[in-house]
Short mmCIF file of C-alpha atoms in Angstrom, two decimals:
data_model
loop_
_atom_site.label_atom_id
_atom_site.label_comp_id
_atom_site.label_asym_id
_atom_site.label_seq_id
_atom_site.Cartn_x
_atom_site.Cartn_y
_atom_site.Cartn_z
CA UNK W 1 6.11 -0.53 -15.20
CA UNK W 2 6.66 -1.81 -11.43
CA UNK W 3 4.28 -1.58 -8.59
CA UNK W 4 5.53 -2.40 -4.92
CA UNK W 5 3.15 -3.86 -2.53
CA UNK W 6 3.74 -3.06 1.13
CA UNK W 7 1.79 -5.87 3.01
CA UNK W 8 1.58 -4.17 6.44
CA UNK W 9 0.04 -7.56 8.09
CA UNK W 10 1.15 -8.00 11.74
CA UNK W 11 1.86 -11.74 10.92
CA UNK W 12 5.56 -13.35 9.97
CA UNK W 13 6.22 -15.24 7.17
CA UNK W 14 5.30 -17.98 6.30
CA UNK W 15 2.02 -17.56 8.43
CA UNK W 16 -0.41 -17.31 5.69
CA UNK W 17 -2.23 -13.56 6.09
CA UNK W 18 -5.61 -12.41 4.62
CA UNK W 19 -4.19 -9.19 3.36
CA UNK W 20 -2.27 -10.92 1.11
CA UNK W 21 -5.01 -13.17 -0.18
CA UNK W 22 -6.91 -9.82 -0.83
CA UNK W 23 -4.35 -7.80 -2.22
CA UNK W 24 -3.56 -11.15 -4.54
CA UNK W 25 -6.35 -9.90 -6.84
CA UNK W 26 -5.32 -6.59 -7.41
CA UNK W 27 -1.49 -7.66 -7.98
CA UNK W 28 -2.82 -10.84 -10.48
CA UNK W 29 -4.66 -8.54 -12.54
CA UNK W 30 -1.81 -5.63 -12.73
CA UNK W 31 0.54 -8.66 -13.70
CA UNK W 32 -1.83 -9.18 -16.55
CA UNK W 33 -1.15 -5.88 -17.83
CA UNK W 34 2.38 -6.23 -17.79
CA UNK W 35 3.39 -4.96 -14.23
CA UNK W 36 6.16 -6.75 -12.74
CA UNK W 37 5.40 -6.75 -8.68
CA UNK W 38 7.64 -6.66 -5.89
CA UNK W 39 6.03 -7.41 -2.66
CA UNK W 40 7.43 -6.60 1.11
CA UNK W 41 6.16 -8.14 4.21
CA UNK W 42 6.91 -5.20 6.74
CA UNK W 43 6.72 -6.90 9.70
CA UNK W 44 9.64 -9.73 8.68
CA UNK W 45 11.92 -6.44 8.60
CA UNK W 46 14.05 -4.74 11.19
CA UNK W 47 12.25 -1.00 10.42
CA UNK W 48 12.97 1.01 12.85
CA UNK W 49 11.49 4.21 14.05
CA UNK W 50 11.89 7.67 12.72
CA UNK W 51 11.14 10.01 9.82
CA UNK W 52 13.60 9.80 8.09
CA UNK W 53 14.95 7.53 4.72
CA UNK W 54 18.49 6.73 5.93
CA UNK W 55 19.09 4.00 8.27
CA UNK W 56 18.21 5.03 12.16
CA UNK W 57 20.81 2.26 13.04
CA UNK W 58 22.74 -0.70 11.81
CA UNK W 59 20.49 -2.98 10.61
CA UNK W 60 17.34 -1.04 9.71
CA UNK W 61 16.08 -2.31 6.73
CA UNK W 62 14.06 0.81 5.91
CA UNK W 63 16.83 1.66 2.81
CA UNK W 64 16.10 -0.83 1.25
CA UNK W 65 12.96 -0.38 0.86
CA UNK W 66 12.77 2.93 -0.28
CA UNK W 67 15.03 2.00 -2.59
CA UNK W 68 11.80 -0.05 -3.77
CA UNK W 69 9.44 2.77 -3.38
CA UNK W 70 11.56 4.91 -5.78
CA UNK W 71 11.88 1.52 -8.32
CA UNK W 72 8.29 1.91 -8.74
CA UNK W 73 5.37 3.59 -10.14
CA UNK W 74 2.45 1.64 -8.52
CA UNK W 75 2.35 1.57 -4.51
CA UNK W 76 -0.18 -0.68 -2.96
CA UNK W 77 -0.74 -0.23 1.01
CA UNK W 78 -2.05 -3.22 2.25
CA UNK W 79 -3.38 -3.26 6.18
CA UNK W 80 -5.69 -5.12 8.47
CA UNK W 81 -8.06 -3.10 10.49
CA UNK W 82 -7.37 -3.58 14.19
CA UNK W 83 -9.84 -1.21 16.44
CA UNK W 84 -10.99 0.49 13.44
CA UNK W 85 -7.52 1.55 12.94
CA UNK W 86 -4.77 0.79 10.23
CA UNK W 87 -2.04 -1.94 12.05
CA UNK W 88 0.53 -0.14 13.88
CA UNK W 89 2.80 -1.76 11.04
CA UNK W 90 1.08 0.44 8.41
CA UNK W 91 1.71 3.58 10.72
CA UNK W 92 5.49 2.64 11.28
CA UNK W 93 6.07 2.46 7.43
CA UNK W 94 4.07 5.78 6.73
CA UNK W 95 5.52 7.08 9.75
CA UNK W 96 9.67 6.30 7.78
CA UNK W 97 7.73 7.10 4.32
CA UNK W 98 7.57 11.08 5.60
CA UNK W 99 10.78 11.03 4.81
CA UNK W 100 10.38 11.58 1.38
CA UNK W 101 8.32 14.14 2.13
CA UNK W 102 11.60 16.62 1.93
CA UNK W 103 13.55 14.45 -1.43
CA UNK W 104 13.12 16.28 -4.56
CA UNK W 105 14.18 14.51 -8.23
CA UNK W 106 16.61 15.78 -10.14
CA UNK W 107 13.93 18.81 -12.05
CA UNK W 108 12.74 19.43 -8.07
CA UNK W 109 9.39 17.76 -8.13
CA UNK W 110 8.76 15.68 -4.64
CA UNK W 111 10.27 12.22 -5.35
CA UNK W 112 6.94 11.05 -4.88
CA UNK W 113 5.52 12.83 -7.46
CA UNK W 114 4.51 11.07 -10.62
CA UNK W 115 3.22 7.95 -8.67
CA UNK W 116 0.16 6.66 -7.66
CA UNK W 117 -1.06 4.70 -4.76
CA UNK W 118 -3.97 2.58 -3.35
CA UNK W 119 -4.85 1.04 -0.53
CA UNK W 120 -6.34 -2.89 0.80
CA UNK W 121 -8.09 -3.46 3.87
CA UNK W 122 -9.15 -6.44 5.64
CA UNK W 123 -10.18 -7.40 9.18
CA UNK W 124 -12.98 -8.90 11.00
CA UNK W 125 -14.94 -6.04 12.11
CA UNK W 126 -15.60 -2.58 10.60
CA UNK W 127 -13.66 0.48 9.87
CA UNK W 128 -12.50 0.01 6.32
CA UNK W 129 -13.29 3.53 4.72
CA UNK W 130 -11.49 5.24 7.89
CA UNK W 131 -8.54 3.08 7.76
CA UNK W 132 -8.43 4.41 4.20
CA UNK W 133 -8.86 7.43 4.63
CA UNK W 134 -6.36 7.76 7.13
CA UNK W 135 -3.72 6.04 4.94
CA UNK W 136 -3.93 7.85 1.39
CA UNK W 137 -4.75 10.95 3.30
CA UNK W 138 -0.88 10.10 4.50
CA UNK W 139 0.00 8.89 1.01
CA UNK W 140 -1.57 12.34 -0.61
CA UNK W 141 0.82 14.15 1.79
CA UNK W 142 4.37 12.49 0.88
CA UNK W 143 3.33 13.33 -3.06
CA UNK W 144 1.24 10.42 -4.15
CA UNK W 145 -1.75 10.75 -6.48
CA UNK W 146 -4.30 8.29 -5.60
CA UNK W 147 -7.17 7.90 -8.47
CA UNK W 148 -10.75 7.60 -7.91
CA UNK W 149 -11.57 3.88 -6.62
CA UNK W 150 -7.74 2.96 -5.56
CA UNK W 151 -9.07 0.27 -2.94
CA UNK W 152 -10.85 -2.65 -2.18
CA UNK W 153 -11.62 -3.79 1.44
CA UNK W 154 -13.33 -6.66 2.83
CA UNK W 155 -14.49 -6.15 6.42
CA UNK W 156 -16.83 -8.67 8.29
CA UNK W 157 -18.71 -5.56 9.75
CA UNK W 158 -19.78 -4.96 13.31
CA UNK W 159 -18.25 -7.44 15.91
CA UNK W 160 -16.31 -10.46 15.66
CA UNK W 161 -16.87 -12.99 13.08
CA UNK W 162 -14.50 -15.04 10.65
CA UNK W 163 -11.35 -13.59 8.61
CA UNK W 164 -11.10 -13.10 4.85
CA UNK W 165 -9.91 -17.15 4.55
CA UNK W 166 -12.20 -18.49 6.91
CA UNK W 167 -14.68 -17.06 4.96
CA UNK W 168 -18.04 -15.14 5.33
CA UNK W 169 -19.60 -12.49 2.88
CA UNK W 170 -18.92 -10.36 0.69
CA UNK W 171 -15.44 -11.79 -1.51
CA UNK W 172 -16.82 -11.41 -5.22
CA UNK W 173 -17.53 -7.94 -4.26
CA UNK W 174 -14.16 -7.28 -2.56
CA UNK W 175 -12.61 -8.75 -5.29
CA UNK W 176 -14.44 -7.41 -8.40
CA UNK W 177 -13.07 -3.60 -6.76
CA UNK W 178 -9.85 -5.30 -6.49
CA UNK W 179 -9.42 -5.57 -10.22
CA UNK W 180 -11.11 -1.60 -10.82
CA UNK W 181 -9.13 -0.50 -8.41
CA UNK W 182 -5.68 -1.96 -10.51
CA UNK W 183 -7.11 -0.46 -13.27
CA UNK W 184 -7.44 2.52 -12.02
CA UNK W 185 -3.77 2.66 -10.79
CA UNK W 186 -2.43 1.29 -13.98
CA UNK W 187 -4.49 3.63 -16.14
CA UNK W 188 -3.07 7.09 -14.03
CA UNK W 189 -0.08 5.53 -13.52
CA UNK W 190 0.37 5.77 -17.57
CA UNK W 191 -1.18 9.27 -18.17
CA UNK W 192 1.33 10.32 -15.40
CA UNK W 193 4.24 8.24 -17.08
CA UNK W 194 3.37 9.76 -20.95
CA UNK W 195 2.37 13.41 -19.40
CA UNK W 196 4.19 14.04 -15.66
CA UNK W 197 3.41 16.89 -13.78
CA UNK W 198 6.21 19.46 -13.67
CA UNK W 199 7.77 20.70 -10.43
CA UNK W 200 5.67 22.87 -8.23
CA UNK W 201 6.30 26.52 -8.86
CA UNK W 202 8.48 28.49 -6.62
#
């Protein structure tokens, strides 16, 4: 089984990001079950904008990764919260992820059908369960099923304070929810791999 994480940090490699160092639980405890991860740092990409899964222009990178979204039955949305609001790099890949939206497999169930999905959160401030919201309720949309407790968040809460590696409260309990919620995934992810749903009827 794969799972893809999309880490939707507005940082460039190799400038370490606290998304990842959240997220890092929920993909170390997936690869103890056996998942092999693949993780994409969309804001080290040329993605361009659009709705759409083929390349807007020469050198959009968006193919290949949906290429990786349809590798894999795990997604993992990873964002910082920026003005209570998911980054605008989470919105950009949702925003090329509608796409899908209009692919069917080959027995004409929406390619996105069968998979499940989640969502990490970090940032300074509040606005966690809304940038959740906001991003499965996207997910939900292209065809994803997202299980009960499929996130894990750490937010400072109200006004400005330290990030997720400089420290503050809170980081047992962030990641304790990090390892439910990759059990979650990995436990519908199976049902859905040994019983899929069929294609919608007509």
């Amino acid at each position: 089984m794969k799972a893809l994480v999309i880490n939707c940090t507005l940082k460039k490699s190799p400038e370490p990001s606290n998304t990842e160092a959240l997220f890092r639980t929920v993909t170390e405890q997936l690869e103890r079950e056996g998942v092999e991860v693949d993780v994409v740092r969309a804001v080290d990409l040329d993605l361009a904008p659009g709705v759409v899964s083929e390349a807007v222009h020469d050198g959009d990178d968006w193919p290949g990764v949906h290429e990786k979204l349809l590798a894999s039955e795990i997604l993992v949305m990873a964002s910082p919260t920026w003005l209570g609001q998911p980054s605008s790099v989470a919105k950009r890949v949702l925003e090329r992820m509608e796409g899908m939206m209009s692919e069917t497999d080959d027995e004409g169930r929406p390619v996105a059908c069968n998979r499940v999905a989640g969502v990490v959160v970090t940032g300074n401030e509040d606005g966690a369960h809304h940038v959740i919201s906001q991003i499965t309720g996207g997910l939900q949309d292209i065809g994803y099923t997202i299980p009960g407790q499929a996130w894990t968040y750490w937010n400072q809460g109200p006004g400005p304070g330290p990030s997720f590696l400089e420290g503050g409260i809170g980081h047992d309990w962030s990641r304790k929810t990090g390892r439910a919620m990759a059990a979650n995934l990995l436990g519908v992810a199976r049902a859905l791999t040994a019983n899929p749903l069929g294609a919608p009827p007509q």
